[in-house]
CSV table of C-alpha atoms and ligand atoms in Angstrom, one decimal:
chain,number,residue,atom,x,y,z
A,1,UNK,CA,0.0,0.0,0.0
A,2,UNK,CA,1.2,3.9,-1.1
A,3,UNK,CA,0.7,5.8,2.0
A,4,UNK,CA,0.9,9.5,1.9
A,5,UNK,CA,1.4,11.8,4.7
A,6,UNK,CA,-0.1,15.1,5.1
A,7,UNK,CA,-1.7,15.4,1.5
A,8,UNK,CA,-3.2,18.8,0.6
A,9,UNK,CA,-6.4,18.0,-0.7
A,10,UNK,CA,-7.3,21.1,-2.7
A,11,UNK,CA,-7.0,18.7,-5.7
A,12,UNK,CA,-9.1,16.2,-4.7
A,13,UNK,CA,-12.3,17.5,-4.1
A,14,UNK,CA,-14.6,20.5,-6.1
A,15,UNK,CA,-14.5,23.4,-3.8
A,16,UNK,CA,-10.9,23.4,-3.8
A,17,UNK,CA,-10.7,24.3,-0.2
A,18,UNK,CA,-7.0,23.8,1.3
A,19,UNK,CA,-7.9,21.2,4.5
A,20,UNK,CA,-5.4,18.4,4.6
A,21,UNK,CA,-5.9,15.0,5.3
A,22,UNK,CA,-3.4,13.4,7.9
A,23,UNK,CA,-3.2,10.0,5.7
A,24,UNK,CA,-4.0,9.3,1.6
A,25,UNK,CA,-4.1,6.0,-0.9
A,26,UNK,CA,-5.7,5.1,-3.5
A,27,UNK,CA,-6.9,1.6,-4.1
A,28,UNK,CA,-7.1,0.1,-7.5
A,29,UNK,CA,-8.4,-3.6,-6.6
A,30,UNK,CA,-10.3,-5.1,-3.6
A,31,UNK,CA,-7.0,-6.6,-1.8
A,32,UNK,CA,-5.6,-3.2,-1.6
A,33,UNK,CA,-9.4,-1.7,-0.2
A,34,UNK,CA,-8.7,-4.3,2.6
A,35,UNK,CA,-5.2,-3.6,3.5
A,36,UNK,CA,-6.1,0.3,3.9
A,37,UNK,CA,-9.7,-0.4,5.8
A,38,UNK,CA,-6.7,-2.8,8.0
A,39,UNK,CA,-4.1,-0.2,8.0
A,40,UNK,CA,-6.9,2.2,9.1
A,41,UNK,CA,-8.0,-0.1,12.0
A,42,UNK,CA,-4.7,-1.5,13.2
A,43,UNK,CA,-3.6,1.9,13.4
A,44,UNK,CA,-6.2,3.4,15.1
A,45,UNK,CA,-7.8,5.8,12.0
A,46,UNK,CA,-10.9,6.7,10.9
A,47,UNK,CA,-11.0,6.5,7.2
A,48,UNK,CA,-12.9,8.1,4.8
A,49,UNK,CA,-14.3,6.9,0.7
A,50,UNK,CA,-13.1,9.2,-1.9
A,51,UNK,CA,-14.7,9.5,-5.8
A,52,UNK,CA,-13.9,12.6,-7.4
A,53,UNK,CA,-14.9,14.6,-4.5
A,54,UNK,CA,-17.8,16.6,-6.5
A,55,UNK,CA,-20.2,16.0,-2.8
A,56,UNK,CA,-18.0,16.8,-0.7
A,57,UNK,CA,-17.2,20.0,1.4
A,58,UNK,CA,-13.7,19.3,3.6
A,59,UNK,CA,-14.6,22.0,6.6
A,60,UNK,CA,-11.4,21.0,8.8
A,61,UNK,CA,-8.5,19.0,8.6
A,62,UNK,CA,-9.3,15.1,8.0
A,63,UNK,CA,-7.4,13.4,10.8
A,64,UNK,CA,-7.5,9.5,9.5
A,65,UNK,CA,-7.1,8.0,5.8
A,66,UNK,CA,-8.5,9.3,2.7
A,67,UNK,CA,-9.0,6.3,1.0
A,68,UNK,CA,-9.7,6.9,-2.9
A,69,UNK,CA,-11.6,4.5,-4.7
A,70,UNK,CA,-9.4,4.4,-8.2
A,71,UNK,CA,-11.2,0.7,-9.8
A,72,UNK,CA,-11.7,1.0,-13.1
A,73,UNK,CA,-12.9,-1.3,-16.3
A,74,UNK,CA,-16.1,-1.1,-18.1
A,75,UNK,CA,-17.1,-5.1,-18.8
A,76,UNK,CA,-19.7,-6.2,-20.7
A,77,UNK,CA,-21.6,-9.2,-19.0
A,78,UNK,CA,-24.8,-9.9,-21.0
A,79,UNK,CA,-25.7,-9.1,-24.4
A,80,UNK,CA,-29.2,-9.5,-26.1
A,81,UNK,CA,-31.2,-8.2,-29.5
A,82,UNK,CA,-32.7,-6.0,-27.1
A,83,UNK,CA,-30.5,-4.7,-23.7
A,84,UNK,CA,-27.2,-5.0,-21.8
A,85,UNK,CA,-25.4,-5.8,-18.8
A,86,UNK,CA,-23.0,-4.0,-17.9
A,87,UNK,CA,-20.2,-4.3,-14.9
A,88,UNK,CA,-18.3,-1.2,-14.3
A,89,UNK,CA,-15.5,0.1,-11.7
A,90,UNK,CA,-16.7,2.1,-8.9
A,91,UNK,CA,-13.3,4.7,-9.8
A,92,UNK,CA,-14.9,5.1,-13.6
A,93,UNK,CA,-15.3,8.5,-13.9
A,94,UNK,CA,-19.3,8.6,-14.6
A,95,UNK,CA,-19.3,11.1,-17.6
A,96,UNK,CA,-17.0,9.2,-19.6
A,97,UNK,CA,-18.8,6.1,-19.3
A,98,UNK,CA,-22.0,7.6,-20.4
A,99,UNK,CA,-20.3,8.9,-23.5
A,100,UNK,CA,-18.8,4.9,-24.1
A,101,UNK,CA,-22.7,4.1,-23.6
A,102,UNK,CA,-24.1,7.2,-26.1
A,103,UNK,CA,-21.3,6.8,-28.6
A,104,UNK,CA,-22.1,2.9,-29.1
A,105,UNK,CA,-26.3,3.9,-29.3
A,106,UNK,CA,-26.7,2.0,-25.8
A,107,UNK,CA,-29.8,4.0,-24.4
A,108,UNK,CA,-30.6,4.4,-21.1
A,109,UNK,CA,-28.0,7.1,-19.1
A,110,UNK,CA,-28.0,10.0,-22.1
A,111,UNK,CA,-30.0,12.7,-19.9
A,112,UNK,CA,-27.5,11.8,-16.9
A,113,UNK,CA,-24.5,13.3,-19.1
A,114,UNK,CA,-21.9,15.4,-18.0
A,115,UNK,CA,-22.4,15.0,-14.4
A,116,UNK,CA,-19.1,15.0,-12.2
A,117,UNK,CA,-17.8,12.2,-10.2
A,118,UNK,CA,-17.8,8.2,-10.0
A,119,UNK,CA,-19.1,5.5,-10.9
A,120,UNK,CA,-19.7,3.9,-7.7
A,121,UNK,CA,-20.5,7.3,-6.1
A,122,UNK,CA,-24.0,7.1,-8.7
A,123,UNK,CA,-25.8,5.3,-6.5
A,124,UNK,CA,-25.2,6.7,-3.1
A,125,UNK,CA,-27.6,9.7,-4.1
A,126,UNK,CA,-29.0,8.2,-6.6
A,127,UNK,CA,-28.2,11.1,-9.1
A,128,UNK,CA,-30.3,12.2,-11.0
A,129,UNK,CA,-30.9,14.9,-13.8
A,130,UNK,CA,-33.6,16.0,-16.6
A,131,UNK,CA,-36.1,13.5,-15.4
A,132,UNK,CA,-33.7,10.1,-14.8
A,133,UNK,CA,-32.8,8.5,-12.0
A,134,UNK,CA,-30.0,6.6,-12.1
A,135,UNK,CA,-31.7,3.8,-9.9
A,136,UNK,CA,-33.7,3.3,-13.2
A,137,UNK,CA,-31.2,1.6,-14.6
A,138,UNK,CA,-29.2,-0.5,-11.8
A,139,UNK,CA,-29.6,-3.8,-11.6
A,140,UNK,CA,-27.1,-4.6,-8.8
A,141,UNK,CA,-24.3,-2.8,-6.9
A,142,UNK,CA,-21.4,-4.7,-5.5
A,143,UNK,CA,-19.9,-3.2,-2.1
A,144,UNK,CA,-17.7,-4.5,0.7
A,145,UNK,CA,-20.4,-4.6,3.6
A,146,UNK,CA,-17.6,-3.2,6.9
A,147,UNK,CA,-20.0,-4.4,9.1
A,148,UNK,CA,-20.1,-8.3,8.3
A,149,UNK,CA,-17.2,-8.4,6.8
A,150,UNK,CA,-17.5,-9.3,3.8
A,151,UNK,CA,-18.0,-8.6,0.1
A,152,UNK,CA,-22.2,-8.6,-1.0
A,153,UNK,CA,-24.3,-7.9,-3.7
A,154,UNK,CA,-27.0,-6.2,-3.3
A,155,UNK,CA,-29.7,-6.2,-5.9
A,156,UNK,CA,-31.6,-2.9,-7.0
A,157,UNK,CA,-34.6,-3.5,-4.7
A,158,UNK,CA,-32.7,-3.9,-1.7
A,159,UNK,CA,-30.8,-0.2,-2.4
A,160,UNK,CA,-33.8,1.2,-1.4
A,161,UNK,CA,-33.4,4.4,-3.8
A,162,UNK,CA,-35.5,7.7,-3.4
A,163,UNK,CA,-35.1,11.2,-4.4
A,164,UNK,CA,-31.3,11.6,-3.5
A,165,UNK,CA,-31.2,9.0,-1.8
A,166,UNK,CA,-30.5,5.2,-0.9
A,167,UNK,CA,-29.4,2.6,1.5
A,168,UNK,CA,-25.8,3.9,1.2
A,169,UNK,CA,-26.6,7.0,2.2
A,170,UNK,CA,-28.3,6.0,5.3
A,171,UNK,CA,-26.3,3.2,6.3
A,172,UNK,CA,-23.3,6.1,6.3
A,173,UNK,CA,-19.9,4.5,5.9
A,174,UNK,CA,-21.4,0.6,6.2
A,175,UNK,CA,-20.4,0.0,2.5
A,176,UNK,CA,-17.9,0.5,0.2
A,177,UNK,CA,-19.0,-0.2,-3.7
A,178,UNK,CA,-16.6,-1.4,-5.7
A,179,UNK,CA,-18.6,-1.5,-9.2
A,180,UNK,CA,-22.0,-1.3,-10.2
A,181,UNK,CA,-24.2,-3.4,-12.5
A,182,UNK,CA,-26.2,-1.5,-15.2
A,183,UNK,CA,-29.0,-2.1,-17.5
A,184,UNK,CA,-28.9,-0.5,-20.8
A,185,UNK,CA,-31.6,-0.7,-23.8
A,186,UNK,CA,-30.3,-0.9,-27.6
A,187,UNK,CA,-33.8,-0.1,-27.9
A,188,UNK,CA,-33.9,2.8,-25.7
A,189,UNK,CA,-37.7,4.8,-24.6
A,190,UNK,CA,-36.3,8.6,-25.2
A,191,UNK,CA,-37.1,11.1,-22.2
A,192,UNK,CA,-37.6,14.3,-24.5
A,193,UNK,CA,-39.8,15.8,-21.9
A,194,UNK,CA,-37.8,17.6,-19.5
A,195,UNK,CA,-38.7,21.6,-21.2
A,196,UNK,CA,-35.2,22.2,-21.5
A,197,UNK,CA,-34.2,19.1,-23.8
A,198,UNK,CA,-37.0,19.7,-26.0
A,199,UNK,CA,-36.2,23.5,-26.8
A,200,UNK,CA,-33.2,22.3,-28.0
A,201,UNK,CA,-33.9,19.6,-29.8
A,202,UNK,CA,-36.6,21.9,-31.8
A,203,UNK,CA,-33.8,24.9,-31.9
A,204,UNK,CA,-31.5,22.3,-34.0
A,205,UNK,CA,-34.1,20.8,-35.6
A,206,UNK,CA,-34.3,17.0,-34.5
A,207,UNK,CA,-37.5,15.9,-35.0
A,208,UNK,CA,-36.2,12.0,-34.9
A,209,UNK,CA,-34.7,12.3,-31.2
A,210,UNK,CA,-31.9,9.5,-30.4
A,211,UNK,CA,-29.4,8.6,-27.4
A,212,UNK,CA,-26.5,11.0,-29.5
A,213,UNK,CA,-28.7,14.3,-30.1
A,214,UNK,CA,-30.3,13.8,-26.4
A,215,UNK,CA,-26.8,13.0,-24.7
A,216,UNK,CA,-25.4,16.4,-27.1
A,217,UNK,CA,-28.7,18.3,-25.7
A,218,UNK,CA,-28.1,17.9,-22.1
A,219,UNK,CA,-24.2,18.0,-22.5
A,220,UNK,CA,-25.2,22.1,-24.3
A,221,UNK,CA,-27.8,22.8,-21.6
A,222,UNK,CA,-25.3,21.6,-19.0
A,223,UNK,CA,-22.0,23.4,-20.4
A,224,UNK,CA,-24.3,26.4,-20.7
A,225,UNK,CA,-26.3,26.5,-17.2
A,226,UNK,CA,-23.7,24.7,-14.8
A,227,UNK,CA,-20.4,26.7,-13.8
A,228,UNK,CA,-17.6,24.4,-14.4
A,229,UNK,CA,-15.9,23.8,-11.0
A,230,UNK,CA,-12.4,24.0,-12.8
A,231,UNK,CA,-13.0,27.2,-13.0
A,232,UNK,CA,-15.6,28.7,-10.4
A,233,UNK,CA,-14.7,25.6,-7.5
A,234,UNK,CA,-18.4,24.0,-6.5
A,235,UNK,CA,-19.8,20.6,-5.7
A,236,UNK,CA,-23.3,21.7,-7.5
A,237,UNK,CA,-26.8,22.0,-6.2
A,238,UNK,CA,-25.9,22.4,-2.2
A,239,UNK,CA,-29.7,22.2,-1.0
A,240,UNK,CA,-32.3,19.2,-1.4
A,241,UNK,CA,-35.7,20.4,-2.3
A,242,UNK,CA,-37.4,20.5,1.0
A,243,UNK,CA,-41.0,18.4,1.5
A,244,UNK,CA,-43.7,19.8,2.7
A,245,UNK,CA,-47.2,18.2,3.4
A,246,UNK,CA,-50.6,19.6,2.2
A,247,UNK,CA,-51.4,21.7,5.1
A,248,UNK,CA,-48.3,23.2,4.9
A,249,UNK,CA,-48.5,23.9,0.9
A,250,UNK,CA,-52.2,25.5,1.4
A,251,UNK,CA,-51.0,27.9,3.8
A,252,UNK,CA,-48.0,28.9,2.0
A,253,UNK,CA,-50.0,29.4,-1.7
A,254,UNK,CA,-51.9,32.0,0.1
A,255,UNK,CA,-49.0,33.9,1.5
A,256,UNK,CA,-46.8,33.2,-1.5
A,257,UNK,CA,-48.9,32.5,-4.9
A,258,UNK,CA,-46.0,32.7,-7.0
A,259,UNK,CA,-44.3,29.6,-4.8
A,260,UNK,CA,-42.9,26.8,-7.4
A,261,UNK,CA,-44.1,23.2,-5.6
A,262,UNK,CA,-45.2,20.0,-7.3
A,263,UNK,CA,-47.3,17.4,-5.6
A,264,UNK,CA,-45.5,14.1,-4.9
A,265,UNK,CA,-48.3,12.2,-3.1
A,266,UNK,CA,-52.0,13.5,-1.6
A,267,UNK,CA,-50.3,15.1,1.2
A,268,UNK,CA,-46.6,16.1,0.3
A,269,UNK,CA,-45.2,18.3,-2.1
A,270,UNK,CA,-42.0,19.1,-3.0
A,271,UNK,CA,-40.7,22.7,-3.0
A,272,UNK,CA,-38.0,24.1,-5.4
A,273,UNK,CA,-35.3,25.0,-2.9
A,274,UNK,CA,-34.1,27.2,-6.1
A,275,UNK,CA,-37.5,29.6,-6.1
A,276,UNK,CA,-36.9,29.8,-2.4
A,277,UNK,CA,-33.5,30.8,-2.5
A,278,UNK,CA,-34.2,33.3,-4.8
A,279,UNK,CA,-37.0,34.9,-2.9
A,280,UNK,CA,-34.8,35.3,0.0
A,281,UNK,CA,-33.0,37.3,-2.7
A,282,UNK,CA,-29.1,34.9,-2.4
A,283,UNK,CA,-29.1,35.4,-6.3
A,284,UNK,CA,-26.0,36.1,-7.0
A,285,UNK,CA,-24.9,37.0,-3.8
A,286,UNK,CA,-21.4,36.8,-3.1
A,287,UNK,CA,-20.0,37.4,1.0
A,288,UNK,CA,-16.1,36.7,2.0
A,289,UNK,CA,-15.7,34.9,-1.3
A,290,UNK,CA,-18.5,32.9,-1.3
A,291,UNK,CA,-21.4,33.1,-3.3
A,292,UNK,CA,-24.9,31.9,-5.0
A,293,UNK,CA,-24.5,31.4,-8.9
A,294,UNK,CA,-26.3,34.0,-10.7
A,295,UNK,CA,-27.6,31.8,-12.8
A,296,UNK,CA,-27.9,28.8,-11.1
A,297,UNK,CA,-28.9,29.9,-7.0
A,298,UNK,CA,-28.5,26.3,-5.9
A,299,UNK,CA,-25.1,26.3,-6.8
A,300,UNK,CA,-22.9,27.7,-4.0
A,301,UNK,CA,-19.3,28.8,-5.8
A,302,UNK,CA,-16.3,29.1,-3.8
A,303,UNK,CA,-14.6,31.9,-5.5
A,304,UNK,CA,-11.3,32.1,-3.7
A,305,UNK,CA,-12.4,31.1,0.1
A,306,UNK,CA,-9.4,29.1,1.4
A,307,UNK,CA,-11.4,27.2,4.3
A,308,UNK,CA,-14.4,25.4,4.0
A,309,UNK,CA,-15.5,26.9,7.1
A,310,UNK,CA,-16.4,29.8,5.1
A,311,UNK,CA,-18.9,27.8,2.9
A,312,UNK,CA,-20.8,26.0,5.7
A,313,UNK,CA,-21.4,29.5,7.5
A,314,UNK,CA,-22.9,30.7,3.9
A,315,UNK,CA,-25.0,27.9,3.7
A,316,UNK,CA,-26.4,27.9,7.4
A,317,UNK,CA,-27.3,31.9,6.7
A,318,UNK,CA,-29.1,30.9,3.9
A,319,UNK,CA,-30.8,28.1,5.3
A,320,UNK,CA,-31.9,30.4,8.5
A,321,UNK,CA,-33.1,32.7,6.1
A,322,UNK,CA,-35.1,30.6,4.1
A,323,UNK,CA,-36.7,29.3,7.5
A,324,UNK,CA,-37.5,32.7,8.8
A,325,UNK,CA,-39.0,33.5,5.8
A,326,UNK,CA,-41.4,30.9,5.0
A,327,UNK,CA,-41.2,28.6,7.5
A,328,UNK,CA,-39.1,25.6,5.8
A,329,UNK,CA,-36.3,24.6,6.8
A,330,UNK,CA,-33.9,23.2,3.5
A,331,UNK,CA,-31.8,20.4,3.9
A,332,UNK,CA,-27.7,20.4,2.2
A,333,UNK,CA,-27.7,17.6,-0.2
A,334,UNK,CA,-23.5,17.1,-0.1
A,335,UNK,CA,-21.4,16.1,2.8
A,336,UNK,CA,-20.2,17.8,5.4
A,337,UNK,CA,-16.9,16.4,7.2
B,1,FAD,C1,-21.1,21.1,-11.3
B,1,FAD,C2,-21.8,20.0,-10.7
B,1,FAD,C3,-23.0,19.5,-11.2
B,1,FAD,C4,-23.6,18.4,-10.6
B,1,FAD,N1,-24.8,18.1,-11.1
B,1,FAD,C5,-25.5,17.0,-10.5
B,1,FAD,C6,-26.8,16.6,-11.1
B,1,FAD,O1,-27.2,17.1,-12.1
B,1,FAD,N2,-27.4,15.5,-10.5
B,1,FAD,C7,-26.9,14.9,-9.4
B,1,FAD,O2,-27.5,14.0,-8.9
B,1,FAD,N3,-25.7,15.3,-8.8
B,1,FAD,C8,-25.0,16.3,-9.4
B,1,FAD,N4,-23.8,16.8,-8.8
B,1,FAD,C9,-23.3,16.1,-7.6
B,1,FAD,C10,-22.2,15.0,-7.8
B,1,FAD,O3,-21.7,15.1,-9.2
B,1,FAD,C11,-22.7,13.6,-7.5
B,1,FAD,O4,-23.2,13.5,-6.2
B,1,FAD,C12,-21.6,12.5,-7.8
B,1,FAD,O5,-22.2,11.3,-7.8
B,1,FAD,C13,-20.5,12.6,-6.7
B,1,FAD,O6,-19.5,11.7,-7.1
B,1,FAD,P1,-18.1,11.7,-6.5
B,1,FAD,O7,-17.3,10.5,-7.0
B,1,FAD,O8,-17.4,13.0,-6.7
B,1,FAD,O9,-18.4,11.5,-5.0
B,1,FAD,P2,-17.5,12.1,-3.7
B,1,FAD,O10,-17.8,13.5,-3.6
B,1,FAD,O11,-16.1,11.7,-3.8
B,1,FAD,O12,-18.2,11.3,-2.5
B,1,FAD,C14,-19.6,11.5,-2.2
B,1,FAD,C15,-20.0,10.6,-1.0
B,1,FAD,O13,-20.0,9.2,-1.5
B,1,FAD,C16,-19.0,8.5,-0.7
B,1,FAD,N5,-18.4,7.6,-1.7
B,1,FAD,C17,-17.7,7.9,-2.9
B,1,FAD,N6,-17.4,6.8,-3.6
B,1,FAD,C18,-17.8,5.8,-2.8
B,1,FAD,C19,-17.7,4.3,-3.0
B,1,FAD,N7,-17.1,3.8,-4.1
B,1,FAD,N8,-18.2,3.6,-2.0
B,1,FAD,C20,-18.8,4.1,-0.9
B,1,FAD,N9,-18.9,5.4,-0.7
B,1,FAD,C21,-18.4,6.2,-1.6
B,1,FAD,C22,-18.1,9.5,-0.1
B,1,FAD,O14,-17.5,9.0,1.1
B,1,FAD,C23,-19.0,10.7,0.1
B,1,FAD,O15,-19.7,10.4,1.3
B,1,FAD,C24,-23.1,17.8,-9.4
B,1,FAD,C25,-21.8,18.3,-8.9
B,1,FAD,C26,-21.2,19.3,-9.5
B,1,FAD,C27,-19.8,19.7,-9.0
């Protein structure tokens, strides 16, 4: 095992913030995850999973081991007139394997492209974008269970997925995936319904839709709408959409008719954290170098903030104000550590 001491990890995660971690490897196979989980315990450590660190907001100093998940391989298990199998590396980095999936007309993933991160980090929020779930199209994950000890597979009913959300997420830290099973159509059903997708597809003409135009769609609206954290450091939407029941909704509408809510079920709807955000009037915003996107207000951009300090007290005075305003308190939707 390559141990590192004292890494900076300002390149490791997307807000760039300068913490250091005490320990660092990177594991390309599952022998080498055990040694370091070992190394971890026999020394005494806490450890923590790395993908590409695009959820992740590094507040302090990480005393343990980073451990960064680096398996890789794309492996085609099943093959039929109709659909695939697919076996992928939890250290794939997820945008390139959807392009592998659009460029060979293997439908399924398209309206997920150009999200940062992993593989195996896919299915710990279940990410999602213009109307997919990734959940859709998992059949199985494969993940070294820490609490039994032993290496499981867990079939896609058992992930228990929801909106941002899964088993993994709230068993924190119990498993670590090391590749993920996937289900892909050669006979895709397009989703052309998200508003966005279909202005462009009219604006350029396509009138036939297929996995290429849809993946080129979302990888435009994308480039165009999200800020690229290369450049303006970020780990994307920062806030869930907060739930609300019926009640709640009724009384709201009549204080606020402009409010932008969908019903989910009879009594609980689902507020866009965006609309609020931007009622509270964070559009734009920017306060000790840290600021709201103007055109994306989910989007908190750390634009030149050395601690992440800094960005949690930006978020908490957004989420107090949000509360005070209407009542609703809004949820982040990355990691703190
Ligand atoms: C510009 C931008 C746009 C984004 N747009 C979207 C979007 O449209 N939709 C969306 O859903 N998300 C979006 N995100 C969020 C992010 O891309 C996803 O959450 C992504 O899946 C994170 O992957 P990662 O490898 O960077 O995970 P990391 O940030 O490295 O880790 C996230 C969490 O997963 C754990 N983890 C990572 N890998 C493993 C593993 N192999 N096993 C067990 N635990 C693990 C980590 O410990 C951590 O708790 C966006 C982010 C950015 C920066």
């Amino acid at each position: 095992m390559k141990l590192q001491k004292n890494i900076a990890l300002k390149q490791y995660h997307s807000f760039a913030c300068e913490e250091m971690a005490s320990f660092f490897t990177s594991v390309t196979s599952k022998e080498a995850l055990i040694e370091a989980i070992d190394w971890a315990f026999n020394n005494n450590q806490p450890y923590l999973i790395l993908g590409s660190g695009t959820n992740i907001l590094f507040t302090k100093q990480f005393n343990g081991l980073v451990i960064k998940i680096d398996f890789t391989g794309i492996q085609k298990l099943q093959e039929t007139a109709s659909e695939l199998i697919l076996q992928v590396g939890a250290g794939e980095i997820w945008s390139h394997f959807v392009s592998y999936c659009v460029q060979k007309s293997w439908g399924g993933l398209e309206n997920l492209s150009l999200i940062p991160g992993t593989v195996g980090a896919a299915p710990i929020n279940n990410i999602s974008a213009y109307g997919i779930e990734v959940s859709e199209h998992i059949v199985s994950v494969d993940a070294y269970d820490t609490l039994k000890k032993k290496w499981v597979t867990i079939p896609n009913i058992e992930c228990a997925f929801g909106y941002k959300s899964s088993i993994f997420k709230k068993e924190v830290n119990r498993f670590i995936i090391s590749s993920v099973l996937f289900k892909l159509s050669k006979q895709p059903f397009l989703r052309t319904d998200y508003g966005a997708i279909k202005s462009v597809l009219h604006a350029r003409g396509v009138t036939n839709p297929s996995v290429e135009s849809i993946a080129s769609a979302v990888i435009y609206i994308r480039s165009n709408h999200w800020p690229d954290p290369k450049k303006l450091p970020n780990a994307g939407s920062f806030f869930k959409n907060p739930m609300i029941t019926k009640n709640q909704y009724d009384a709201l509408i009549q204080q606020f008719p402009s409010l932008m809510a969908y019903p989910i079920t009879d009594n609980t709807y689902k507020i866009a954290a965006g609309w609020l955000l931007e009622a509270c009037g964070w559009k734009g915003i920017i306060k000790d170098q840290v600021g709201c996107f103007k055109d994306k207000v989910l989007v908190i951009v750390n634009f030149g903030a050395t601690n992440g300090k800094s960005i949690l007290d930006f978020s908490d005075a957004i989420i107090e104000s949000v509360k005070v305003k209407f009542g609703v308190v809004i949820e982040k939707g990355i990691n703190i550590l």
